[in-house]
Amino acid sequence: MRKYIIAGNWKMNLTLEEGYGLASEIKWMVADEVNNKAEVVLIPPYLHLSGIQNLLKDSNIKTGAQNCHHKNKGAYTGEISPAMLANMGVTYVIIGHSERRQYNGETNEQLAEKINAALENGLTPIYCFGETLWERESNLELTITESQVREGLFHLTEEQIKKVVLAYEPVWAIGTGKTATSNQAQEIHAFIRSVLTEKYTKAAAESISILYGGSMKPENAKELLSCADIDGGLIGGAALESRSFVEIIKSI
Ligand code: 13P
């Protein structure tokens, strides 16, 4: 059985005080849902991680980081290493979010190194992939998503890939209010699962959670999350407000 995961990616939002407030509200509101329905993950900015980790320590809610470096230490000013995250008790790390691919020029090749570093430190990578609007309008969505998954992940052994969570985030749906229809999302999720089956085994592909991200909100979550190959959500805007985030969890 695959695990449903509902993860809130706060991106570069909220002061420390606001972040603590949001995490406390969510902790209080999801107490019952956590065990039964899904793994709930909060992914705040680095600065807030330690405090929020502490605030959530007596709950089942997990934390994640939005990025990490591919080395464990060294002269890399401004960077955060996967070893530091693991040492703090962080569970997940987003690798290859489209905003980092776009604004920081991260390539599939570099992301493959980050995936290795995260796994070596016992973190669960959430590997993001997804096509741009131009790529979709040019009917390239299958080619692009397949190459992102192949180049970022297919150096892994079967044992390793089973420890990775994938997240399909069509770039044209992120922060735009334009959600992929459940058919569009399900098509890509099923396709990527078939690519995983071809490279590894059906058992491995069936065990990997593939999340959807891109304007997921309470109004569309139920339909998206009921698709056979959609195993949860990576939520941006709607994760910045406790009620909408918890509504999404409840819609599973
Ligand atoms: P939105 O939910 O704001 O579209 O963001 C999705 C996302 O990028 C999550 O990582």
mmCIF file of C-alpha atoms in Angstrom, residues 4-5 16 47 61 88 102 108 207 216-217 227:
data_model
loop_
_atom_site.group_PDB
_atom_site.id
_atom_site.type_symbol
_atom_site.label_atom_id
_atom_site.label_comp_id
_atom_site.label_asym_id
_atom_site.label_seq_id
_atom_site.Cartn_x
_atom_site.Cartn_y
_atom_site.Cartn_z
ATOM 1 C CA TYR A 4 -0.743 9.297 1.010
ATOM 2 C CA ILE A 5 1.394 12.337 1.707
ATOM 3 C CA LEU A 16 9.161 33.130 12.118
ATOM 4 C CA LEU A 47 15.301 29.472 9.265
ATOM 5 C CA ILE A 61 3.538 15.682 11.622
ATOM 6 C CA MET A 88 18.093 17.990 13.141
ATOM 7 C CA GLN A 102 14.108 28.069 -13.268
ATOM 8 C CA ASN A 108 18.815 17.083 -13.849
ATOM 9 C CA SER A 207 5.263 1.190 -4.021
ATOM 10 C CA MET A 216 -4.258 22.248 -5.357
ATOM 11 C CA LYS A 217 -6.912 23.622 -3.030
ATOM 12 C CA CYS A 227 -7.232 9.353 -9.046
#
